[in-house]
Structure formats: structure tokens, C-alpha cells
């Protein structure tokens, strides 16, 4: 389970964005956001819950999209940081991002686990 996930103000994003997480009114997207931001493992599955990454110009920063086909898409803006930049942190290095946050499961699905990162924004997008 990952740790060291904070907002730009140093707060747990599940506390800071508690109301925002429930804006989605989609139980699967809400559960996926909560799973990721708590540091738990989220499994991406084509056609069910799709997770993708779009890098930004700043190294180790980007947009993480959680999408349910036919539903809303959640966009989380993230930046990987070193453990020395955090009070509470994970021993693992989160850079380069997103490579350190994703792994391939034996069944071929992709597993995502966030740690040592700053969350800049969470918003809903139309699919």
C-alpha cells in the first residue's frame, strides 16, 4: 500500500477533496478515485475501468485519467516527488512517473498504485 500522497497544501487528498470525490455520482469512479488516492492498488481493465496517463512538460508530472466507457472520466493531475520532499513517505522512489506507479499483473491487466506524489487537481470530464 502506497503512502506519501498529498495535495499541494500538504493535506491528504481524500480529506481535502472529500466532497469533490462524490461529485461524480458514479459508484465505480468514486471507488476508483478513493482506491488510488488512499494508496491501494487499482486494476485497470479495458472496457470496464480504463486508466491512462498523459505526460506534461514538467518531468514526472501528468494527467491520470480514470474512465468508465459511457460514463464520466476523472482527471487527476499528479507530480511524483522524492521521499525527502515529504514528511510521511513511501520507501520506494516514484520517479520516473508513471512507470513506478504501474505494473503488469499475471492476467495481463495493469495495476496502479500511487505513492510519493502531489495531487494538484481532481475534476470530472465528459467521456
CSV table of N, CA, C and O in Angstrom, one decimal:
chain,number,residue,atom,x,y,z
A,1,UNK,N,0.8,-1.2,0.0
A,1,UNK,CA,0.0,0.0,0.0
A,1,UNK,C,0.9,1.2,0.0
A,1,UNK,O,1.8,1.4,0.8
A,2,UNK,N,0.6,2.1,-0.9
A,2,UNK,CA,1.4,3.3,-1.1
A,2,UNK,C,1.1,4.4,0.0
A,2,UNK,O,0.0,4.5,0.5
A,3,UNK,N,2.1,5.2,0.2
A,3,UNK,CA,1.9,6.4,1.2
A,3,UNK,C,2.6,7.6,0.6
A,3,UNK,O,3.3,7.5,-0.5
A,4,UNK,N,2.5,8.7,1.2
A,4,UNK,CA,3.1,9.9,0.7
A,4,UNK,C,2.3,10.6,-0.4
A,4,UNK,O,2.8,11.2,-1.3
A,5,UNK,N,0.9,10.5,-0.3
A,5,UNK,CA,0.1,11.1,-1.3
A,5,UNK,C,-0.6,12.3,-0.7
A,5,UNK,O,-1.3,12.2,0.3
A,6,UNK,N,-0.2,13.5,-1.2
A,6,UNK,CA,-0.7,14.7,-0.6
A,6,UNK,C,-1.2,15.7,-1.7
A,6,UNK,O,-0.9,15.5,-2.9
A,7,UNK,N,-1.9,16.8,-1.2
A,7,UNK,CA,-2.3,17.8,-2.1
A,7,UNK,C,-1.2,18.9,-2.1
A,7,UNK,O,-0.2,18.7,-1.4
A,8,UNK,N,-1.3,19.9,-2.9
A,8,UNK,CA,-0.3,21.0,-3.0
A,8,UNK,C,-0.1,21.7,-1.6
A,8,UNK,O,0.8,22.3,-1.4
A,9,UNK,N,-1.2,21.5,-0.8
A,9,UNK,CA,-1.1,22.2,0.6
A,9,UNK,C,-0.7,21.2,1.6
A,9,UNK,O,-0.8,21.5,2.8
A,10,UNK,N,-0.2,20.0,1.2
A,10,UNK,CA,0.3,19.0,2.2
A,10,UNK,C,-0.8,18.2,2.9
A,10,UNK,O,-0.5,17.6,3.9
A,11,UNK,N,-2.0,18.2,2.4
A,11,UNK,CA,-3.1,17.5,3.1
A,11,UNK,C,-3.4,16.3,2.3
A,11,UNK,O,-3.2,16.2,1.1
A,12,UNK,N,-4.0,15.3,3.0
A,12,UNK,CA,-4.4,14.1,2.4
A,12,UNK,C,-5.5,14.4,1.4
A,12,UNK,O,-6.5,15.1,1.8
A,13,UNK,N,-5.4,14.0,0.1
A,13,UNK,CA,-6.4,14.4,-0.9
A,13,UNK,C,-7.8,13.9,-0.6
A,13,UNK,O,-8.8,14.5,-1.0
A,14,UNK,N,-7.9,12.8,0.1
A,14,UNK,CA,-9.2,12.2,0.4
A,14,UNK,C,-9.9,13.1,1.5
A,14,UNK,O,-11.2,13.1,1.5
A,15,UNK,N,-9.2,13.8,2.3
A,15,UNK,CA,-9.8,14.7,3.2
A,15,UNK,C,-10.1,16.0,2.5
A,15,UNK,O,-11.2,16.6,2.6
A,16,UNK,N,-9.1,16.6,1.8
A,16,UNK,CA,-9.2,17.9,1.2
A,16,UNK,C,-10.3,17.8,0.1
A,16,UNK,O,-11.0,18.8,-0.1
A,17,UNK,N,-10.5,16.7,-0.6
A,17,UNK,CA,-11.4,16.7,-1.7
A,17,UNK,C,-12.6,15.7,-1.5
A,17,UNK,O,-13.2,15.2,-2.4
A,18,UNK,N,-12.9,15.6,-0.2
A,18,UNK,CA,-14.0,14.6,0.2
A,18,UNK,C,-15.3,14.9,-0.6
A,18,UNK,O,-15.9,14.0,-1.1
A,19,UNK,N,-15.7,16.1,-0.6
A,19,UNK,CA,-16.9,16.5,-1.3
A,19,UNK,C,-16.8,16.3,-2.8
A,19,UNK,O,-17.6,15.8,-3.5
A,20,UNK,N,-15.6,16.7,-3.3
A,20,UNK,CA,-15.4,16.6,-4.8
A,20,UNK,C,-15.4,15.2,-5.3
A,20,UNK,O,-15.9,14.9,-6.4
A,21,UNK,N,-14.9,14.3,-4.5
A,21,UNK,CA,-14.9,12.9,-4.9
A,21,UNK,C,-16.3,12.3,-5.2
A,21,UNK,O,-16.5,11.6,-6.1
A,22,UNK,N,-17.2,12.8,-4.4
A,22,UNK,CA,-18.6,12.4,-4.5
A,22,UNK,C,-19.4,13.1,-5.6
A,22,UNK,O,-20.5,12.8,-5.9
A,23,UNK,N,-18.8,14.1,-6.2
A,23,UNK,CA,-19.5,14.8,-7.3
A,23,UNK,C,-19.8,13.9,-8.5
A,23,UNK,O,-20.7,14.1,-9.2
A,24,UNK,N,-19.0,12.9,-8.6
A,24,UNK,CA,-19.0,12.0,-9.8
A,24,UNK,C,-20.3,11.2,-9.9
A,24,UNK,O,-20.7,10.8,-10.9
A,25,UNK,N,-20.9,10.9,-8.7
A,25,UNK,CA,-22.2,10.2,-8.7
A,25,UNK,C,-22.2,8.9,-9.5
A,25,UNK,O,-23.1,8.5,-10.1
A,26,UNK,N,-21.0,8.3,-9.6
A,26,UNK,CA,-20.8,7.1,-10.3
A,26,UNK,C,-20.0,6.2,-9.3
A,26,UNK,O,-18.8,6.5,-9.0
A,27,UNK,N,-20.6,5.2,-8.7
A,27,UNK,CA,-20.0,4.4,-7.7
A,27,UNK,C,-18.7,3.8,-8.1
A,27,UNK,O,-17.7,3.8,-7.3
A,28,UNK,N,-18.5,3.4,-9.3
A,28,UNK,CA,-17.3,2.8,-9.8
A,28,UNK,C,-16.1,3.8,-9.9
A,28,UNK,O,-15.0,3.5,-9.5
A,29,UNK,N,-16.4,5.0,-10.4
A,29,UNK,CA,-15.4,6.0,-10.5
A,29,UNK,C,-15.1,6.5,-9.1
A,29,UNK,O,-13.9,6.7,-8.8
A,30,UNK,N,-16.1,6.7,-8.3
A,30,UNK,CA,-15.8,7.2,-6.9
A,30,UNK,C,-14.9,6.2,-6.2
A,30,UNK,O,-14.0,6.5,-5.5
A,31,UNK,N,-15.2,4.9,-6.3
A,31,UNK,CA,-14.4,3.8,-5.7
A,31,UNK,C,-13.0,3.8,-6.2
A,31,UNK,O,-12.0,3.7,-5.5
A,32,UNK,N,-12.9,4.0,-7.5
A,32,UNK,CA,-11.5,4.0,-8.2
A,32,UNK,C,-10.7,5.2,-7.7
A,32,UNK,O,-9.5,5.0,-7.3
A,33,UNK,N,-11.3,6.4,-7.6
A,33,UNK,CA,-10.6,7.6,-7.1
A,33,UNK,C,-10.1,7.3,-5.6
A,33,UNK,O,-9.0,7.6,-5.3
A,34,UNK,N,-11.1,6.8,-4.8
A,34,UNK,CA,-10.8,6.6,-3.4
A,34,UNK,C,-9.7,5.5,-3.3
A,34,UNK,O,-8.8,5.7,-2.4
A,35,UNK,N,-9.7,4.5,-4.1
A,35,UNK,CA,-8.7,3.4,-4.0
A,35,UNK,C,-7.3,4.0,-4.4
A,35,UNK,O,-6.4,3.8,-3.6
A,36,UNK,N,-7.2,4.7,-5.4
A,36,UNK,CA,-5.9,5.3,-5.9
A,36,UNK,C,-5.4,6.3,-4.8
A,36,UNK,O,-4.2,6.2,-4.5
A,37,UNK,N,-6.2,7.3,-4.4
A,37,UNK,CA,-5.8,8.3,-3.5
A,37,UNK,C,-5.5,7.8,-2.1
A,37,UNK,O,-4.8,8.5,-1.3
A,38,UNK,N,-6.0,6.6,-1.8
A,38,UNK,CA,-5.6,6.0,-0.5
A,38,UNK,C,-4.3,5.2,-0.5
A,38,UNK,O,-3.8,4.8,0.5
A,39,UNK,N,-3.8,5.0,-1.7
A,39,UNK,CA,-2.6,4.3,-1.9
A,39,UNK,C,-2.8,2.8,-2.1
A,39,UNK,O,-1.8,2.0,-2.2
A,40,UNK,N,-4.0,2.4,-2.3
A,40,UNK,CA,-4.3,1.0,-2.6
A,40,UNK,C,-4.1,0.7,-4.1
A,40,UNK,O,-4.1,1.6,-4.9
A,41,UNK,N,-4.1,-0.6,-4.4
A,41,UNK,CA,-3.9,-1.0,-5.8
A,41,UNK,C,-5.2,-0.9,-6.5
A,41,UNK,O,-6.2,-1.4,-6.1
A,42,UNK,N,-5.2,-0.3,-7.7
A,42,UNK,CA,-6.4,-0.3,-8.6
A,42,UNK,C,-6.0,-1.0,-9.9
A,42,UNK,O,-5.0,-0.8,-10.5
A,43,UNK,N,-6.9,-1.9,-10.3
A,43,UNK,CA,-6.7,-2.7,-11.5
A,43,UNK,C,-7.4,-2.0,-12.7
A,43,UNK,O,-8.6,-1.8,-12.6
A,44,UNK,N,-6.7,-1.8,-13.8
A,44,UNK,CA,-7.3,-1.2,-15.0
A,44,UNK,C,-7.7,-2.4,-15.9
A,44,UNK,O,-6.9,-3.3,-16.1
A,45,UNK,N,-8.9,-2.3,-16.4
A,45,UNK,CA,-9.4,-3.4,-17.2
A,45,UNK,C,-10.1,-2.7,-18.4
A,45,UNK,O,-11.1,-2.0,-18.3
A,46,UNK,N,-9.7,-3.0,-19.6
A,46,UNK,CA,-10.3,-2.5,-20.9
A,46,UNK,C,-11.8,-2.8,-20.9
A,46,UNK,O,-12.2,-3.9,-20.6
A,47,UNK,N,-12.5,-1.7,-21.2
A,47,UNK,CA,-13.9,-1.8,-21.3
A,47,UNK,C,-14.7,-1.8,-20.0
A,47,UNK,O,-15.9,-1.7,-20.0
A,48,UNK,N,-14.0,-1.8,-18.9
A,48,UNK,CA,-14.6,-1.7,-17.6
A,48,UNK,C,-14.2,-0.4,-16.9
A,48,UNK,O,-15.0,0.4,-16.6
A,49,UNK,N,-12.9,-0.4,-16.5
A,49,UNK,CA,-12.3,0.8,-15.9
A,49,UNK,C,-11.0,1.0,-16.6
A,49,UNK,O,-10.1,0.2,-16.4
A,50,UNK,N,-10.9,2.0,-17.4
A,50,UNK,CA,-9.6,2.3,-18.1
A,50,UNK,C,-8.8,3.4,-17.5
A,50,UNK,O,-9.4,4.4,-17.2
A,51,UNK,N,-7.6,3.2,-17.3
A,51,UNK,CA,-6.7,4.1,-16.7
A,51,UNK,C,-5.6,4.5,-17.7
A,51,UNK,O,-5.0,3.6,-18.3
A,52,UNK,N,-5.4,5.8,-17.9
A,52,UNK,CA,-4.4,6.2,-18.9
A,52,UNK,C,-3.6,7.4,-18.3
A,52,UNK,O,-4.1,8.1,-17.4
A,53,UNK,N,-2.5,7.7,-18.9
A,53,UNK,CA,-1.6,8.7,-18.4
A,53,UNK,C,-1.2,9.6,-19.6
A,53,UNK,O,-0.8,9.1,-20.7
A,54,UNK,N,-1.2,10.9,-19.4
A,54,UNK,CA,-0.8,11.9,-20.4
A,54,UNK,C,0.3,12.7,-19.8
A,54,UNK,O,0.0,13.5,-18.8
A,55,UNK,N,1.5,12.6,-20.2
A,55,UNK,CA,2.6,13.4,-19.5
A,55,UNK,C,2.5,14.9,-19.8
A,55,UNK,O,2.0,15.3,-20.8
A,56,UNK,N,3.0,15.7,-18.9
A,56,UNK,CA,3.1,17.1,-19.0
A,56,UNK,C,4.5,17.5,-19.4
A,56,UNK,O,5.4,16.6,-19.3
A,57,UNK,N,4.8,18.7,-19.6
A,57,UNK,CA,6.1,19.2,-20.0
A,57,UNK,C,7.1,19.0,-18.8
A,57,UNK,O,8.2,18.7,-18.9
A,58,UNK,N,6.6,19.3,-17.6
A,58,UNK,CA,7.4,19.1,-16.4
A,58,UNK,C,7.7,17.6,-16.1
A,58,UNK,O,6.7,16.8,-16.2
A,59,UNK,N,8.9,17.2,-16.0
A,59,UNK,CA,9.2,15.8,-15.8
A,59,UNK,C,8.5,15.2,-14.6
A,59,UNK,O,8.2,15.9,-13.6
A,60,UNK,N,8.0,13.9,-14.7
A,60,UNK,CA,7.3,13.2,-13.7
A,60,UNK,C,6.0,13.8,-13.3
A,60,UNK,O,5.6,13.6,-12.2
A,61,UNK,N,5.4,14.5,-14.2
A,61,UNK,CA,4.1,15.1,-13.9
A,61,UNK,C,3.2,14.8,-15.1
A,61,UNK,O,3.6,14.6,-16.2
A,62,UNK,N,1.9,14.7,-14.8
A,62,UNK,CA,1.0,14.4,-15.9
A,62,UNK,C,-0.5,14.3,-15.4
A,62,UNK,O,-0.8,14.5,-14.2
A,63,UNK,N,-1.3,13.9,-16.3
A,63,UNK,CA,-2.7,13.7,-16.1
A,63,UNK,C,-3.0,12.2,-16.0
A,63,UNK,O,-2.7,11.5,-17.0
A,64,UNK,N,-3.6,11.8,-15.0
A,64,UNK,CA,-4.1,10.4,-14.9
A,64,UNK,C,-5.6,10.4,-15.1
A,64,UNK,O,-6.3,11.1,-14.4
A,65,UNK,N,-6.0,9.7,-16.1
A,65,UNK,CA,-7.5,9.6,-16.4
A,65,UNK,C,-8.0,8.3,-16.0
A,65,UNK,O,-7.5,7.2,-16.3
A,66,UNK,N,-9.2,8.3,-15.3
A,66,UNK,CA,-9.9,7.1,-14.9
A,66,UNK,C,-11.2,7.2,-15.7
A,66,UNK,O,-12.0,8.1,-15.5
A,67,UNK,N,-11.5,6.2,-16.5
A,67,UNK,CA,-12.6,6.3,-17.4
A,67,UNK,C,-13.4,5.0,-17.4
A,67,UNK,O,-12.9,3.9,-17.5
A,68,UNK,N,-14.7,5.2,-17.3
A,68,UNK,CA,-15.7,4.1,-17.5
A,68,UNK,C,-16.4,4.4,-18.8
A,68,UNK,O,-17.0,5.4,-19.0
A,69,UNK,N,-16.2,3.5,-19.8
A,69,UNK,CA,-16.8,3.7,-21.1
A,69,UNK,C,-18.3,4.0,-20.9
A,69,UNK,O,-19.0,3.3,-20.2
A,70,UNK,N,-18.8,5.1,-21.6
A,70,UNK,CA,-20.1,5.5,-21.5
A,70,UNK,C,-20.4,6.4,-20.3
A,70,UNK,O,-21.6,6.8,-20.1
A,71,UNK,N,-19.5,6.6,-19.4
A,71,UNK,CA,-19.7,7.4,-18.2
A,71,UNK,C,-18.8,8.6,-18.1
A,71,UNK,O,-18.2,9.0,-19.2
A,72,UNK,N,-18.6,9.1,-17.0
A,72,UNK,CA,-17.7,10.2,-16.8
A,72,UNK,C,-16.2,9.8,-16.7
A,72,UNK,O,-15.9,8.6,-16.5
A,73,UNK,N,-15.3,10.7,-16.9
A,73,UNK,CA,-13.9,10.5,-16.8
A,73,UNK,C,-13.4,11.4,-15.7
A,73,UNK,O,-13.8,12.5,-15.6
A,74,UNK,N,-12.6,10.8,-14.8
A,74,UNK,CA,-12.0,11.6,-13.7
A,74,UNK,C,-10.6,11.9,-14.2
A,74,UNK,O,-9.9,11.1,-14.7
A,75,UNK,N,-10.2,13.2,-14.0
A,75,UNK,CA,-8.8,13.6,-14.3
A,75,UNK,C,-8.1,14.0,-13.0
A,75,UNK,O,-8.7,14.8,-12.2
A,76,UNK,N,-7.0,13.4,-12.7
A,76,UNK,CA,-6.2,13.7,-11.6
A,76,UNK,C,-4.8,14.2,-12.1
A,76,UNK,O,-4.2,13.5,-12.8
A,77,UNK,N,-4.5,15.4,-11.7
A,77,UNK,CA,-3.2,15.9,-12.1
A,77,UNK,C,-2.2,15.6,-11.0
A,77,UNK,O,-2.4,15.9,-9.8
A,78,UNK,N,-1.1,14.9,-11.3
A,78,UNK,CA,-0.1,14.4,-10.4
A,78,UNK,C,1.3,14.8,-10.7
A,78,UNK,O,1.6,15.0,-11.8
A,79,UNK,N,2.1,14.9,-9.6
A,79,UNK,CA,3.5,15.1,-9.8
A,79,UNK,C,4.3,14.1,-8.8
A,79,UNK,O,4.0,14.1,-7.6
A,80,UNK,N,5.1,13.3,-9.3
A,80,UNK,CA,5.9,12.4,-8.5
A,80,UNK,C,7.0,13.3,-7.8
A,80,UNK,O,7.6,14.2,-8.3
A,81,UNK,N,7.2,12.9,-6.5
A,81,UNK,CA,8.2,13.6,-5.7
A,81,UNK,C,9.1,12.6,-5.0
A,81,UNK,O,8.7,11.5,-4.8
A,82,UNK,N,10.3,13.0,-4.6
A,82,UNK,CA,11.2,12.2,-3.8
A,82,UNK,C,10.7,12.1,-2.4
A,82,UNK,O,10.0,12.9,-1.9
A,83,UNK,N,11.1,11.0,-1.7
A,83,UNK,CA,10.7,10.8,-0.4
A,83,UNK,C,11.2,11.9,0.6
A,83,UNK,O,10.5,12.2,1.6
A,84,UNK,N,12.3,12.5,0.2
A,84,UNK,CA,12.8,13.5,1.1
A,84,UNK,C,12.0,14.8,1.1
A,84,UNK,O,12.1,15.7,1.9
A,85,UNK,N,11.1,14.9,0.1
A,85,UNK,CA,10.2,16.1,0.0
A,85,UNK,C,8.9,15.9,0.8
A,85,UNK,O,8.1,16.8,0.8
A,86,UNK,N,8.7,14.8,1.5
A,86,UNK,CA,7.5,14.5,2.2
A,86,UNK,C,7.8,14.2,3.7
A,86,UNK,O,8.8,13.6,4.0
A,87,UNK,N,6.9,14.6,4.5
A,87,UNK,CA,7.0,14.2,6.0
A,87,UNK,C,6.7,12.7,6.1
A,87,UNK,O,7.5,12.0,6.7
A,88,UNK,N,5.6,12.3,5.6
A,88,UNK,CA,5.2,10.8,5.6
A,88,UNK,C,5.4,10.4,4.2
A,88,UNK,O,4.9,10.9,3.2
A,89,UNK,N,6.2,9.3,4.0
A,89,UNK,CA,6.6,8.9,2.7
A,89,UNK,C,6.7,7.4,2.6
A,89,UNK,O,6.8,6.7,3.5
A,90,UNK,N,6.7,6.9,1.3
A,90,UNK,CA,6.9,5.5,1.0
A,90,UNK,C,8.4,5.4,0.7
A,90,UNK,O,9.1,6.3,0.3
A,91,UNK,N,9.0,4.2,1.0
A,91,UNK,CA,10.4,4.0,0.8
A,91,UNK,C,10.8,3.9,-0.7
A,91,UNK,O,11.9,4.0,-1.0
A,92,UNK,N,9.8,3.6,-1.5
A,92,UNK,CA,10.0,3.4,-2.9
A,92,UNK,C,10.2,4.8,-3.6
A,92,UNK,O,9.6,5.8,-3.2
A,93,UNK,N,10.9,4.8,-4.7
A,93,UNK,CA,11.1,6.0,-5.5
A,93,UNK,C,10.0,6.1,-6.5
A,93,UNK,O,9.8,5.1,-7.2
A,94,UNK,N,9.3,7.2,-6.6
A,94,UNK,CA,8.1,7.3,-7.5
A,94,UNK,C,8.5,7.8,-8.9
A,94,UNK,O,7.7,7.9,-9.8
A,95,UNK,N,9.8,8.0,-9.1
A,95,UNK,CA,10.3,8.5,-10.4
A,95,UNK,C,11.1,7.4,-11.1
A,95,UNK,O,11.8,6.7,-10.4
A,96,UNK,N,11.0,7.3,-12.4
A,96,UNK,CA,10.1,8.1,-13.3
A,96,UNK,C,8.7,7.7,-13.2
A,96,UNK,O,8.3,6.6,-13.1
A,97,UNK,N,7.8,8.8,-13.3
A,97,UNK,CA,6.4,8.6,-13.3
A,97,UNK,C,5.9,8.5,-14.7
A,97,UNK,O,6.5,9.2,-15.6
A,98,UNK,N,5.0,7.7,-15.1
A,98,UNK,CA,4.1,6.9,-14.2
A,98,UNK,C,4.7,5.4,-14.1
A,98,UNK,O,4.0,4.6,-13.5
A,99,UNK,N,5.9,5.2,-14.6
A,99,UNK,CA,6.4,3.8,-14.6
A,99,UNK,C,6.4,3.1,-13.3
A,99,UNK,O,6.1,1.9,-13.2
A,100,UNK,N,6.8,3.9,-12.2
A,100,UNK,CA,6.8,3.3,-10.9
A,100,UNK,C,5.5,3.0,-10.3
A,100,UNK,O,5.4,2.3,-9.3
A,101,UNK,N,4.5,3.7,-10.8
A,101,UNK,CA,3.1,3.5,-10.2
A,101,UNK,C,2.3,2.4,-10.9
A,101,UNK,O,1.2,2.1,-10.5
A,102,UNK,N,2.8,1.9,-12.0
A,102,UNK,CA,2.1,0.8,-12.7
A,102,UNK,C,2.9,-0.4,-12.9
A,102,UNK,O,4.1,-0.4,-13.0
A,103,UNK,N,2.2,-1.5,-12.9
A,103,UNK,CA,2.8,-2.8,-13.1
A,103,UNK,C,1.8,-3.8,-13.8
A,103,UNK,O,0.6,-3.6,-13.7
A,104,UNK,N,2.4,-4.8,-14.4
A,104,UNK,CA,1.6,-5.7,-15.2
A,104,UNK,C,1.3,-6.9,-14.3
A,104,UNK,O,2.2,-7.5,-13.7
A,105,UNK,N,0.0,-7.2,-14.1
A,105,UNK,CA,-0.5,-8.4,-13.3
A,105,UNK,C,-0.3,-9.6,-14.2
A,105,UNK,O,-0.3,-9.6,-15.4
A,106,UNK,N,-0.3,-10.8,-13.5
A,106,UNK,CA,-0.1,-12.1,-14.3
A,106,UNK,C,-1.2,-12.3,-15.3
A,106,UNK,O,-1.0,-12.9,-16.3
A,107,UNK,N,-2.4,-11.8,-15.1
A,107,UNK,CA,-3.5,-11.9,-16.0
A,107,UNK,C,-3.5,-11.0,-17.2
A,107,UNK,O,-4.3,-10.9,-18.0
A,108,UNK,N,-2.5,-10.1,-17.2
A,108,UNK,CA,-2.3,-9.1,-18.3
A,108,UNK,C,-2.9,-7.8,-18.0
A,108,UNK,O,-2.7,-6.8,-18.8
A,109,UNK,N,-3.6,-7.6,-16.9
A,109,UNK,CA,-4.2,-6.3,-16.6
A,109,UNK,C,-3.1,-5.4,-16.0
A,109,UNK,O,-2.1,-5.9,-15.5
A,110,UNK,N,-3.4,-4.1,-16.0
A,110,UNK,CA,-2.4,-3.2,-15.4
A,110,UNK,C,-2.9,-2.8,-14.0
A,110,UNK,O,-4.0,-2.5,-13.8
A,111,UNK,N,-1.9,-2.8,-13.1
A,111,UNK,CA,-2.2,-2.4,-11.7
A,111,UNK,C,-1.5,-1.1,-11.4
A,111,UNK,O,-0.4,-0.9,-11.8
A,112,UNK,N,-2.3,-0.2,-10.8
A,112,UNK,CA,-1.8,1.2,-10.5
A,112,UNK,C,-1.8,1.3,-9.0
A,112,UNK,O,-2.8,1.0,-8.3
A,113,UNK,N,-0.7,1.9,-8.5
A,113,UNK,CA,-0.6,2.1,-7.0
A,113,UNK,C,0.2,3.5,-6.9
A,113,UNK,O,1.4,3.5,-7.3
A,114,UNK,N,-0.5,4.5,-6.4
A,114,UNK,CA,0.2,5.8,-6.2
A,114,UNK,C,1.0,5.8,-4.9
A,114,UNK,O,0.6,5.2,-3.9
A,115,UNK,N,2.1,6.5,-4.9
A,115,UNK,CA,2.9,6.8,-3.7
A,115,UNK,C,3.8,7.9,-4.0
A,115,UNK,O,4.2,8.2,-5.2
A,116,UNK,N,4.2,8.6,-3.0
A,116,UNK,CA,5.1,9.8,-3.1
A,116,UNK,C,4.8,10.7,-4.3
A,116,UNK,O,5.5,10.8,-5.2
A,117,UNK,N,3.6,11.3,-4.1
A,117,UNK,CA,3.1,12.2,-5.2
A,117,UNK,C,2.3,13.4,-4.6
A,117,UNK,O,1.7,13.2,-3.5
A,118,UNK,N,2.3,14.4,-5.4
A,118,UNK,CA,1.5,15.6,-5.0
A,118,UNK,C,0.3,15.6,-6.0
A,118,UNK,O,0.5,15.5,-7.3
A,119,UNK,N,-0.9,15.7,-5.5
A,119,UNK,CA,-2.1,15.8,-6.4
A,119,UNK,C,-2.4,17.3,-6.5
A,119,UNK,O,-2.6,18.0,-5.5
A,120,UNK,N,-2.5,17.7,-7.7
A,120,UNK,CA,-2.8,19.2,-8.0
A,120,UNK,C,-4.3,19.4,-8.3
A,120,UNK,O,-4.7,20.5,-8.0
A,121,UNK,N,-5.0,18.5,-8.9
A,121,UNK,CA,-6.3,18.8,-9.3
A,121,UNK,C,-7.1,17.4,-9.5
A,121,UNK,O,-6.5,16.5,-9.9
A,122,UNK,N,-8.4,17.5,-9.2
A,122,UNK,CA,-9.3,16.4,-9.5
A,122,UNK,C,-10.5,17.0,-10.1
A,122,UNK,O,-11.1,18.0,-9.5
A,123,UNK,N,-10.9,16.6,-11.3
A,123,UNK,CA,-12.1,17.1,-11.9
A,123,UNK,C,-12.7,16.0,-12.8
A,123,UNK,O,-12.1,15.1,-13.2
A,124,UNK,N,-14.0,16.3,-13.1
A,124,UNK,CA,-14.8,15.4,-13.9
A,124,UNK,C,-14.8,15.9,-15.3
A,124,UNK,O,-14.8,17.1,-15.6
A,125,UNK,N,-14.6,15.0,-16.3
A,125,UNK,CA,-14.7,15.3,-17.7
A,125,UNK,C,-15.8,14.5,-18.3
A,125,UNK,O,-16.0,13.3,-17.9
A,126,UNK,N,-16.4,14.9,-19.4
A,126,UNK,CA,-17.3,14.1,-20.1
A,126,UNK,C,-16.6,13.2,-21.0
A,126,UNK,O,-15.6,13.6,-21.6
A,127,UNK,N,-17.0,11.9,-21.1
A,127,UNK,CA,-16.3,11.0,-22.0
A,127,UNK,C,-16.7,11.2,-23.4
A,127,UNK,O,-17.7,11.8,-23.8
